[in-house]
Structures are given as C-alpha cells and as structure tokens.
Short mmCIF file of C-alpha atoms and ligand atoms in Angstrom, two decimals:
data_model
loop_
_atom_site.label_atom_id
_atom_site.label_comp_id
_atom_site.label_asym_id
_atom_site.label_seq_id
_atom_site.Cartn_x
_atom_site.Cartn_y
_atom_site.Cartn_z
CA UNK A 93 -289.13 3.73 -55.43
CA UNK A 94 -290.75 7.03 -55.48
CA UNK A 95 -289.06 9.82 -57.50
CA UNK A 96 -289.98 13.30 -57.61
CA UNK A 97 -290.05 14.10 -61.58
CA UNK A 98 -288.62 17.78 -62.94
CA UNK A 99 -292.35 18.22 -64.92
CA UNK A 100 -291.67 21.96 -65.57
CA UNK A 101 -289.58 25.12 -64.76
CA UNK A 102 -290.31 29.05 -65.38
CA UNK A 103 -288.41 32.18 -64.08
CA UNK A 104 -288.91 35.79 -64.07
CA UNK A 105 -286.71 39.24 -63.79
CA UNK A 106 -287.96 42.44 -62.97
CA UNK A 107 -287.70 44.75 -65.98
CA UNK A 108 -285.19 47.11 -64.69
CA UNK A 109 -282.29 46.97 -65.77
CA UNK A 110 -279.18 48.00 -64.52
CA UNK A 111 -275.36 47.87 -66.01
CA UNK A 112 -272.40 48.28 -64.44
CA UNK A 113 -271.94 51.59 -66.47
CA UNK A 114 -275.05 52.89 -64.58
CA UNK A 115 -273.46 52.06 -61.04
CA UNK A 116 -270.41 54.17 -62.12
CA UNK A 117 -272.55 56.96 -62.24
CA UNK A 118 -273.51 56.60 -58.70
CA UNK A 119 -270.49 54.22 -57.03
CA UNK A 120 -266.94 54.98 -57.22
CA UNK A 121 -266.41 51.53 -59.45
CA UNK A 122 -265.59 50.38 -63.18
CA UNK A 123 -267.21 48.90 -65.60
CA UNK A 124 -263.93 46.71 -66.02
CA UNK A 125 -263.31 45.85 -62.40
CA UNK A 126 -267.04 44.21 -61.61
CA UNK A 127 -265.78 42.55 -65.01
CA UNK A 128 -262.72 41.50 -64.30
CA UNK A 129 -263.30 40.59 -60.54
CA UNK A 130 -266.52 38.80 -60.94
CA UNK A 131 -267.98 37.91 -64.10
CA UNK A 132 -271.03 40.32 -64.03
CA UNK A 133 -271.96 42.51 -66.56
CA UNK A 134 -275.56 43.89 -65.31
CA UNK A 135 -278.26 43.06 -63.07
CA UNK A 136 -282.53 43.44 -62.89
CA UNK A 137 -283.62 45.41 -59.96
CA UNK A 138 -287.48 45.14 -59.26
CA UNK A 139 -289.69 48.42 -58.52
CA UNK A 140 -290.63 50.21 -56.20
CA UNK A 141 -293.91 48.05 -54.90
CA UNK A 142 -292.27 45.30 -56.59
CA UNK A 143 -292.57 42.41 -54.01
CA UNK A 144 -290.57 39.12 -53.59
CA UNK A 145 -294.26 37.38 -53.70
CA UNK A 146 -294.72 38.94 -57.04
CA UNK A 147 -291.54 37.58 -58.67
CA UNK A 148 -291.76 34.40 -56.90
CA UNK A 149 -295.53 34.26 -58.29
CA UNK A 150 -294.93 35.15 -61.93
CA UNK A 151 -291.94 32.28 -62.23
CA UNK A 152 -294.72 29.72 -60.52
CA UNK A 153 -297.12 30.60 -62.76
CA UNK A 154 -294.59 30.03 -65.89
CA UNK A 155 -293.04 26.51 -64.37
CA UNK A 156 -296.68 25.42 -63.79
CA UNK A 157 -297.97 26.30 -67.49
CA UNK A 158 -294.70 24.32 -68.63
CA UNK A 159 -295.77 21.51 -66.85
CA UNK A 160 -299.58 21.71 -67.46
CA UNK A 161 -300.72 21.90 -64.47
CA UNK A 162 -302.78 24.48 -62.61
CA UNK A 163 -302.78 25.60 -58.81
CA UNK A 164 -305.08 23.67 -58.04
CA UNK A 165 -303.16 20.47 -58.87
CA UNK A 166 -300.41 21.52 -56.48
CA UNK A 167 -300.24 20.28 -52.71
CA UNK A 168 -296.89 21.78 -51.83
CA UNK A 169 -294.93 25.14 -52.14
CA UNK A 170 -291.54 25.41 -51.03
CA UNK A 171 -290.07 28.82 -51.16
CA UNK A 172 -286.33 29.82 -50.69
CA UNK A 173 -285.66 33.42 -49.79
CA UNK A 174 -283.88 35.47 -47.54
CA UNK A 175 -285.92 38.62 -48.55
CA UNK A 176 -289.20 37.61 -47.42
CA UNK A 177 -291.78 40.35 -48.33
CA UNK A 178 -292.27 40.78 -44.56
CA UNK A 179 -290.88 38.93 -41.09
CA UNK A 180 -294.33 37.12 -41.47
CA UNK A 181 -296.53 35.37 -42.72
CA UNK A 182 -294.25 33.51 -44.94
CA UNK A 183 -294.05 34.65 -48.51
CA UNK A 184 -294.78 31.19 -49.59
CA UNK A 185 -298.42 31.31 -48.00
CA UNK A 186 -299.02 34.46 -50.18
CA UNK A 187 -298.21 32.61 -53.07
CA UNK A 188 -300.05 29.65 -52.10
CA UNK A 189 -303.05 32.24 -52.26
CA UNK A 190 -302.23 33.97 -55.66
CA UNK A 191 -301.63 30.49 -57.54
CA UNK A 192 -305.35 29.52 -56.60
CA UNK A 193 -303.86 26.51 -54.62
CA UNK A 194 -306.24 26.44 -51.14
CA UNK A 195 -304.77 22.71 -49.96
CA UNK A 196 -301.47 21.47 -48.99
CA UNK A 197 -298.79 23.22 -47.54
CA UNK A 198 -296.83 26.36 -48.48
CA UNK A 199 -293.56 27.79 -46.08
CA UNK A 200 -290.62 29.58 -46.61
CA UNK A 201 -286.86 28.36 -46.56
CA UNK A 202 -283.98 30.10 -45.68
CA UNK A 203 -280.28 29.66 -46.80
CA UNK A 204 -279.43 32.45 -48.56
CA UNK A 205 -277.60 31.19 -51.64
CA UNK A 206 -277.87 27.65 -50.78
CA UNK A 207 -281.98 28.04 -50.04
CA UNK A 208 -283.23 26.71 -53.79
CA UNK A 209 -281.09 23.49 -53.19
CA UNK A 210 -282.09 23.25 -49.46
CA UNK A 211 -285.94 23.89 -50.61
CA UNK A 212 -285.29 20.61 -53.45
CA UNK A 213 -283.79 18.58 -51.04
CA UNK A 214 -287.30 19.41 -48.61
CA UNK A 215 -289.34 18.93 -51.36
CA UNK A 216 -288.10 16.01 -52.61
CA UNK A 217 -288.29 14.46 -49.36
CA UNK A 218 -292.17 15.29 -49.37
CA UNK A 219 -292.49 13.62 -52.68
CA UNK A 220 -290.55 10.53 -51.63
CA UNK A 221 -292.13 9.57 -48.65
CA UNK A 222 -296.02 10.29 -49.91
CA UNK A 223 -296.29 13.30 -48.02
CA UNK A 224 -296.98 15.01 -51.23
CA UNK A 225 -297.69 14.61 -55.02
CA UNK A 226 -296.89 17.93 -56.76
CA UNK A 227 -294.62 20.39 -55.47
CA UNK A 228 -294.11 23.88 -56.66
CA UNK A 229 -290.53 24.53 -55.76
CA UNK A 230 -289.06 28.29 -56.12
CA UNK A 231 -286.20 30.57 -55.22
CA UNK A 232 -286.95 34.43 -55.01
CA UNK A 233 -285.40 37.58 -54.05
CA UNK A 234 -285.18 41.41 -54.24
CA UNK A 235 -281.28 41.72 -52.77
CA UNK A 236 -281.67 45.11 -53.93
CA UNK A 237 -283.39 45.85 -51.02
CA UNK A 238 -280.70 45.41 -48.84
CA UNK A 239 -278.19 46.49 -50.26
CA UNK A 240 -275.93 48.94 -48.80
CA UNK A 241 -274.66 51.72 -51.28
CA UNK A 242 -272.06 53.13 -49.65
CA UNK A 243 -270.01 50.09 -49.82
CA UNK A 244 -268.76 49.31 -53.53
CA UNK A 245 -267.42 45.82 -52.62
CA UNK A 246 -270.95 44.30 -52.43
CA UNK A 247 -272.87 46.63 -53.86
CA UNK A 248 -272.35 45.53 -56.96
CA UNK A 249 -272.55 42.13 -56.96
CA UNK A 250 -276.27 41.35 -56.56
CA UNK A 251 -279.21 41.51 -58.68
CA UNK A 252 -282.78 40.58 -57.97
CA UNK A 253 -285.02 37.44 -59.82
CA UNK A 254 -286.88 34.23 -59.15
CA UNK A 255 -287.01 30.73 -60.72
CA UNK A 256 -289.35 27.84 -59.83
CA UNK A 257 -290.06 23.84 -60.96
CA UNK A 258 -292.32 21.72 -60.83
CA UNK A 259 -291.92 18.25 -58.93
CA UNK A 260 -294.14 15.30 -59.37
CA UNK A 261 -294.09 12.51 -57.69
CA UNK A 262 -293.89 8.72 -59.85
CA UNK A 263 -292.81 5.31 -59.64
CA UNK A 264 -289.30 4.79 -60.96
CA UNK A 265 -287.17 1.71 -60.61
CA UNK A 266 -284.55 3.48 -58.04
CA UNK A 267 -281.51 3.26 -60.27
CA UNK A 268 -279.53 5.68 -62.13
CA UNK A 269 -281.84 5.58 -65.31
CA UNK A 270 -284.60 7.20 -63.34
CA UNK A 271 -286.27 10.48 -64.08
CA UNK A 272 -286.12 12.88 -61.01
CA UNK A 273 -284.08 13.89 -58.18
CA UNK A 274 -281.48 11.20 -57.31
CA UNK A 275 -280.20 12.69 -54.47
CA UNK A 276 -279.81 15.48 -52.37
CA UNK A 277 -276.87 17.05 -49.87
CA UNK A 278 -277.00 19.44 -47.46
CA UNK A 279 -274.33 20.98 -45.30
CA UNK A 280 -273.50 23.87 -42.60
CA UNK A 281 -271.54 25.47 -40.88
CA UNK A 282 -272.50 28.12 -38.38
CA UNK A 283 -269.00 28.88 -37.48
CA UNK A 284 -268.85 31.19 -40.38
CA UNK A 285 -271.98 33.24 -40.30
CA UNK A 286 -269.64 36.42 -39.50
CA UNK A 287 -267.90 36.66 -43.03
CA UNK A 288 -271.31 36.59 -44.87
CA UNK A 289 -275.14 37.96 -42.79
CA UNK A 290 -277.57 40.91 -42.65
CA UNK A 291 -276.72 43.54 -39.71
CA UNK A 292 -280.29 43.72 -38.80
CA UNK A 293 -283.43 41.56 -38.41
CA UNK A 294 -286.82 41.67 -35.93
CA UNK A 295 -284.74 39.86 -33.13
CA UNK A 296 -281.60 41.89 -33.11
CA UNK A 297 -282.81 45.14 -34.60
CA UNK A 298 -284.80 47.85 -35.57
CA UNK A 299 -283.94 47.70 -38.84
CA UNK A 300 -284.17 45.32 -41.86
CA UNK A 301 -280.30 45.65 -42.28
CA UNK A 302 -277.82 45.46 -45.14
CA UNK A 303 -275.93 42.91 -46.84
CA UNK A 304 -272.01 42.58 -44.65
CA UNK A 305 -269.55 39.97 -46.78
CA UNK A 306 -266.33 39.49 -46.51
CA UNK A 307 -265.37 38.48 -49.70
CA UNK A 308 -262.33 37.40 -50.25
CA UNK A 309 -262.83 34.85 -47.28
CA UNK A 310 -266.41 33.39 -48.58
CA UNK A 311 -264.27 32.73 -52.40
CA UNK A 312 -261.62 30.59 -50.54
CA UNK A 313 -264.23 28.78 -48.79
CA UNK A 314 -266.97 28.39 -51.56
CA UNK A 315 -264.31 26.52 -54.17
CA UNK A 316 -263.26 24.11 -50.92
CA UNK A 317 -266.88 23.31 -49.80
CA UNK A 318 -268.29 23.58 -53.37
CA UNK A 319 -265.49 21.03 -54.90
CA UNK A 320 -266.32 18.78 -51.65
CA UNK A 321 -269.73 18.71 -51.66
CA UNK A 322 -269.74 18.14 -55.49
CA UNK A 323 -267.60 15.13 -55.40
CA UNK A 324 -269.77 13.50 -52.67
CA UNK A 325 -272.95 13.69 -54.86
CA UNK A 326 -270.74 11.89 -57.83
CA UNK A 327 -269.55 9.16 -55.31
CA UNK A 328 -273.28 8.93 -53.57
CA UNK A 329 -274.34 8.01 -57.30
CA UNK A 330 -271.40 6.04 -58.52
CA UNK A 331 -270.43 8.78 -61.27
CA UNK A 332 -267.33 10.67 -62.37
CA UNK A 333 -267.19 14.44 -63.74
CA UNK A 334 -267.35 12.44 -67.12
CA UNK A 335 -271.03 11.31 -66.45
CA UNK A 336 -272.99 14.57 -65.59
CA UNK A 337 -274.18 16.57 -68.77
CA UNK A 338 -274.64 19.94 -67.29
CA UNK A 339 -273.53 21.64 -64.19
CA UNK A 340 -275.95 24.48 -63.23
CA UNK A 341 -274.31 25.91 -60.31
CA UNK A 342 -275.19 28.92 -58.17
CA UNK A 343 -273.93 31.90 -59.95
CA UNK A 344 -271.81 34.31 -57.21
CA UNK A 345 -269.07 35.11 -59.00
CA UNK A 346 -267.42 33.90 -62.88
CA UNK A 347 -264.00 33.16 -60.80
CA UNK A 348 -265.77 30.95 -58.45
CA UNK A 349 -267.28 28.67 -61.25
CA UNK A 350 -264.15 28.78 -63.36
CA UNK A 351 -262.14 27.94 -59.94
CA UNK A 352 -264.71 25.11 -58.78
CA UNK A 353 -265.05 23.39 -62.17
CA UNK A 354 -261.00 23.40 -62.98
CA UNK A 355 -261.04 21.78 -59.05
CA UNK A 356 -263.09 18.73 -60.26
CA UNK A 357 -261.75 18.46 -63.87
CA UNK A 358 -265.38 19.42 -65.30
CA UNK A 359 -265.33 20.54 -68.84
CA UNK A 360 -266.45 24.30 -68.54
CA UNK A 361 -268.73 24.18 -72.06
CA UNK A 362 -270.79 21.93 -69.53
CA UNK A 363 -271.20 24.91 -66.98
CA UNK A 364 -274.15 27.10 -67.29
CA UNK A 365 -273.32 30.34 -66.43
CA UNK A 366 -275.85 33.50 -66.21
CA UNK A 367 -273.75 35.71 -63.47
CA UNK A 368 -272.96 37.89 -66.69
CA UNK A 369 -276.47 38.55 -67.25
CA UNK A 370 -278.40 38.65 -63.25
CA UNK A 371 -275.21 38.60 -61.52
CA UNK A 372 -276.19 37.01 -58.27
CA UNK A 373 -279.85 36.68 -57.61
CA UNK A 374 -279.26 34.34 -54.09
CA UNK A 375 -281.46 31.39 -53.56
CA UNK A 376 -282.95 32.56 -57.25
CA UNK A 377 -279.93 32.37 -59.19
CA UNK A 378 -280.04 28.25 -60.27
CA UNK A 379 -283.49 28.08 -60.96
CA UNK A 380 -282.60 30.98 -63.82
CA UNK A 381 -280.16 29.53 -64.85
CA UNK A 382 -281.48 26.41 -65.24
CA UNK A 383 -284.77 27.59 -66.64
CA UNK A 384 -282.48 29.42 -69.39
CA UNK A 385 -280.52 26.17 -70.03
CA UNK A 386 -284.15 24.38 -70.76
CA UNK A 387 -285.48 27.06 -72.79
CA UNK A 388 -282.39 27.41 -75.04
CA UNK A 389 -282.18 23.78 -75.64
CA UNK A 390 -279.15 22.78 -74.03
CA UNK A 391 -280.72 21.02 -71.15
CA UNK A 392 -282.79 18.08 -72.84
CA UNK A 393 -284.94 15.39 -71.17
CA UNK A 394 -283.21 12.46 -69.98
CA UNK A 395 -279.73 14.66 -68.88
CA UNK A 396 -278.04 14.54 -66.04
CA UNK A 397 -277.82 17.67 -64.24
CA UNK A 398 -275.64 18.63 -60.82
CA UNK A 399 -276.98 21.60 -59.29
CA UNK A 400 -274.79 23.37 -56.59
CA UNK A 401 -274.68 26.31 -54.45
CA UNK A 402 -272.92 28.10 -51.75
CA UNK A 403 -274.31 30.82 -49.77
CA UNK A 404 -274.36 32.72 -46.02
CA UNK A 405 -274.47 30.67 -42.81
CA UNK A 406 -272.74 28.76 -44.11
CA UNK A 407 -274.85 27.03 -46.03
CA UNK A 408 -273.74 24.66 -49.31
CA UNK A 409 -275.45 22.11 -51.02
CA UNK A 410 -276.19 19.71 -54.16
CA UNK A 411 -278.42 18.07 -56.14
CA UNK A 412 -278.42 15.30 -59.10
CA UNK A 413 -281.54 15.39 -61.59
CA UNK A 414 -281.98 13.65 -64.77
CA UNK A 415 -284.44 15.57 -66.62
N1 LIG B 700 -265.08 48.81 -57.68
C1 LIG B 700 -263.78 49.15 -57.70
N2 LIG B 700 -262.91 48.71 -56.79
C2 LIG B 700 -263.37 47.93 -55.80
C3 LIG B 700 -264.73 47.55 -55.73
C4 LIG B 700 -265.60 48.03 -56.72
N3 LIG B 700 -266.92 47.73 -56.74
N4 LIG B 700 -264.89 46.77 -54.64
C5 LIG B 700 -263.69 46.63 -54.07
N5 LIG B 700 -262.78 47.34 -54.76
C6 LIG B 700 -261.34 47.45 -54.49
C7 LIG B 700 -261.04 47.22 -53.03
O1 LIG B 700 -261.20 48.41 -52.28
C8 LIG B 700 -259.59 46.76 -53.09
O2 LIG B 700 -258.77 47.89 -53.24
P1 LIG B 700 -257.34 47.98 -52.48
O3 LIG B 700 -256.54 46.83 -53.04
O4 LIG B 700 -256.84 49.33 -52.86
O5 LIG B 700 -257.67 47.81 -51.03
C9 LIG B 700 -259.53 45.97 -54.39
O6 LIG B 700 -260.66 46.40 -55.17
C10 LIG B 700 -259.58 44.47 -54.19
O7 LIG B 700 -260.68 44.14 -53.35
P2 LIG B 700 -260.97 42.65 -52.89
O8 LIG B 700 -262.18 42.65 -52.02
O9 LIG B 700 -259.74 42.04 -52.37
O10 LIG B 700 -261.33 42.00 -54.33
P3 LIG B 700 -261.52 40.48 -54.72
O11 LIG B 700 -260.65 40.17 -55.85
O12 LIG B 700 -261.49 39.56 -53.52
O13 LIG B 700 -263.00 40.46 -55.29
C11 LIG B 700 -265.27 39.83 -54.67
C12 LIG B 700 -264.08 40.80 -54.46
C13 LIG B 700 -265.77 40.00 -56.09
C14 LIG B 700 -266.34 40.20 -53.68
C15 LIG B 700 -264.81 38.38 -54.46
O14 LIG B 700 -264.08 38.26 -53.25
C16 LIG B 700 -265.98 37.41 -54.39
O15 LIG B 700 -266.66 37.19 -55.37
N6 LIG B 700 -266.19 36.74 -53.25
C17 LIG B 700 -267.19 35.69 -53.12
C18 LIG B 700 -268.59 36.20 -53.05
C19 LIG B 700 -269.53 35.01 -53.02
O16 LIG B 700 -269.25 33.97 -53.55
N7 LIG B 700 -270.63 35.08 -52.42
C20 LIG B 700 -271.46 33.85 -52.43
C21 LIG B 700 -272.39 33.80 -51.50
S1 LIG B 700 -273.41 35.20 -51.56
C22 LIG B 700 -274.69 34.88 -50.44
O17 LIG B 700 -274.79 33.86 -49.85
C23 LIG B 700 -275.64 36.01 -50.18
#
C-alpha cells in the first residue's frame, strides 16, 4: 500500500495588517460585532503588486525547506485558489516555474473554501496510484481583491494568505498505524451555488466580480454538511471523536467551529483555531492553521489529524493524516 507521507508544511501572510478597528474607520461596523458574530479579530491583506503566485510561492518554498527537498525533487503541484493571478495560465504553472521544478505537472484547483482538501484528496490520488512521487500541495488567495466594500456583511470576514505541504509517496502497511493520508472525502452540491459565488468571471462578465454570500444560510448548512462529512471519515477509518488528536478545520467563522465540534462531541482544546488571527483566508486557511499547529508544537509526528472544510459551490470535504 502506497501512502502519501506529510514530509513538510510552510505558510506565508502578507505583511499588512489590518484590525477590525481599522475597518471602522472606513465601514459602518464594530470592533465588537466582527467579534462577537464571528470570531475574527484582524486579517493580512497583500499589496498592491502582491500576487496570489507570490504567496503561494513563498509558503512552497518554506514547506519544501521543512521537508528538505528542493524543486527539483518535486513532480507535482497542486494549487487551490479561487483568486487565480489571472483567468490563465494557471497560477500553479507559474509556480511550477519560480520553484525551479521544469518536470511533472502543475494545475490549479478550484473550490473555494473546500479547494486545499479537494487539492489533498487529487494529490493523494497521484501519489497512490504511482502517478507521482513528491507533491507540493498549496492553498492561496488574495480575497481582498474581491471584496466588495460597500457591503459590511462580508466585507469583513476575509483575509488573504497561503499554506502548502509536502507529500511523498512510501510503502506503508495500509492500516491505521500508517504515516500519510488515510483517506479522503469529497462532496457537492451545485444546488446551492446562489447563497455563496463571485458576480463576475470571463464567461459571464466583464468584470472580475465581488464576493455575494448569504450568510446566515451557508452557517446552517456548513455545521449540517461539516458534522456529516466528519462523521463519515471517522466511520471510513473505524474511529470515534475520541481517536483523532487534532481537528484543523477550515476557519470561516469561531461560531461555526464551536457549533460543528459541540455537533460531534469533539473536545474543543483539540480544535485549532486561527480565524482570530487571518480570519478566513479560503482554500488557504487549513494549511495555516495547520502549519501554525506544527510549528508551535502541538501537532507532533505520529498524530492523527482530521482536516475539514466548507466552502462556495457547495463544496465540503475531509481528510485523515497521521503525521
Ligand atoms: N458590522 C455591523 N453590523 C453588521 C455587519 C457588520 N460588519 N454585517 C451585518 N451587520 C448587521 C446586519 O445588517 C444585521 O442587522 P439587522 O438585524 O438590523 O438587519 C445584523 O448585523 C445581523 O446580520 P446577520 O447577517 O443576520 O448576522 P449573522 O449573525 O448571521 O452573522 C455572518 C453573519 C458572520 C456572515 C455569519 O452568518 C456567517 O459566518 N456565515 C457563514 C459564513 C461562512 O461560513 N462562509 C464559509 C464559506 S466562505 C467561502 O467559501 C468563500
């Protein structure tokens, strides 16, 4: 049984950053409401000039020299964004250029939130069935780019980042005690693309767009699908709540990981949580997090982590790795 081995992880923010005292100064919103309603207590914007490639590169370049490896050892790059630095050529190509990496394949992936989980479960796929040995893995956005700031109820909510691992592929024995990806789900559910989408695009429009949610519909669905999708990666893997050491779960909104974990009876000391600190950075969002959760410590070699995420489309997913 091949497995496809966490070897490394890295992330980057932009150095801007932004608090929710300096949107009062330009939105008609509070400090304590963004606090109370969702968790978040700043964000990193990136500059002007400052690309998706270029955050998506620097985090790369970070999960690589934690893995030591080089570009030139990689054969696959998976990105997840839904704010490519153009329409085309993906942003993963131009990655696939700056890492020094001139074999393989590189593409893009898009499922907004859900797009780091969706770009594991391709990745790990690769890995699995010898279609590739190292894979450079990576969510990335700049949200702030389409943004629209005359309406407080999303404006706030999003911040800008990118996180990336490293996937290897090696023999394991195919149980439980193996190092890697166990398994992957993916769901969804285009029924739903109204409450959460972009008004804009090459297709439909003229323009790029902004960011349209209707939040108080995606909440109600993201604790049902997120609960759901949760408990099927437990039962695909014979496990309770018990079992899994850390929960690194797309970060959206504080209410929506309190709500999700209370749902499944998973302690919250094992949730990471990082919406207070990049509020939510899209497909980006649990690669930060779980690079943080690494680099502090808490998540140690040989735990079992659940990654999940919700995002526009729908689109929802998980993930079991023990590190
Ligand atoms: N500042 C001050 N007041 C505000 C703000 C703001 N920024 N935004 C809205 N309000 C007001 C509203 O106008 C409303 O006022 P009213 O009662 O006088 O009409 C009131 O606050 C309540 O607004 P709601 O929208 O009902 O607030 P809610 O408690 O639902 O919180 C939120 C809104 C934070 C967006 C929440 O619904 C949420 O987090 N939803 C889920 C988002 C999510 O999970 N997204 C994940 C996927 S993201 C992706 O895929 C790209």
């Amino acid at each position: 049984m091949r497995r496809s081995v966490l070897v490394g992880c890295g992330s980057y923010l932009p150095d801007r950053l932004v608090t929710n005292f300096d949107l009062e100064k330009i939105l008609d919103t509070s400090n304590d409401w963004i606090v109370e309603r969702s968790g978040i207590h700043q964000r990193y914007f990136a500059a002007e000039g400052q690309l998706t490639s270029d955050l998506a590169t620097h985090a790369a370049e970070r999960a690589l020299h934690a893995a030591g490896l080089r570009g030139g050892d990689v054969d696959l790059v998976v990105l997840a964004t839904a704010t490519p630095d153009q329409t085309f050529p993906a942003t993963a190509t131009k990655v696939q250029a700056r890492l020094g990496m001139t074999r393989g394949a590189a593409f893009d992936i898009q499922a907004v939130c859900s797009g780091f989980i969706y770009a594991l479960a391709v990745a790990n796929n690769f890995i699995r069935t010898g279609q590739a040995d190292v894979a450079v893995v990576i969510g990335a956005e700049t949200f702030s780019r389409i943004l629209d700031w005359q309406d407080r109820t999303t404006a706030v909510l999003f911040g800008d980042g990118a996180g990336a691992v490293v996937l290897k592929g090696v023999k394991g024995h195919g149980d439980i005690s193996d190092r890697g990806v166990l398994s992957t789900h993916l769901h969804s559910d285009g029924r739903h693309g109204h409450l959460l989408y972009v008004d804009g695009g090459p297709s439909s429009s003229k323009q790029v767009g902004h960011l349209r949610m209707s939040g108080r519909e995606v909440f109600r669905h993201a604790v049902v699908n997120l609960a759901e999708v949760v408990t099927e990666t437990l039962t695909a893997n014979g496990l309770t709540a018990a079992d899994i050491d850390w929960v690194v779960p797309h970060q959206a909104n504080r209410r929506i990981l309190d709500g999700t974990a209370k749902k499944l009876g998973i302690d919250p000391a094992k949730m990471v949580v990082t919406v207070d600190q990049h509020a939510n950075t899209s497909a980006a969002s649990v690669p930060l997090a779980l690079t943080a959760a690494v680099r502090d410590g808490r998540i140690k070699t040989g735990d079992l982590v659940l990654l999940e995420a919700m995002g526009g489309g729908f689109t929802w997913g998980a993930g079991l790795v023990r590190m």
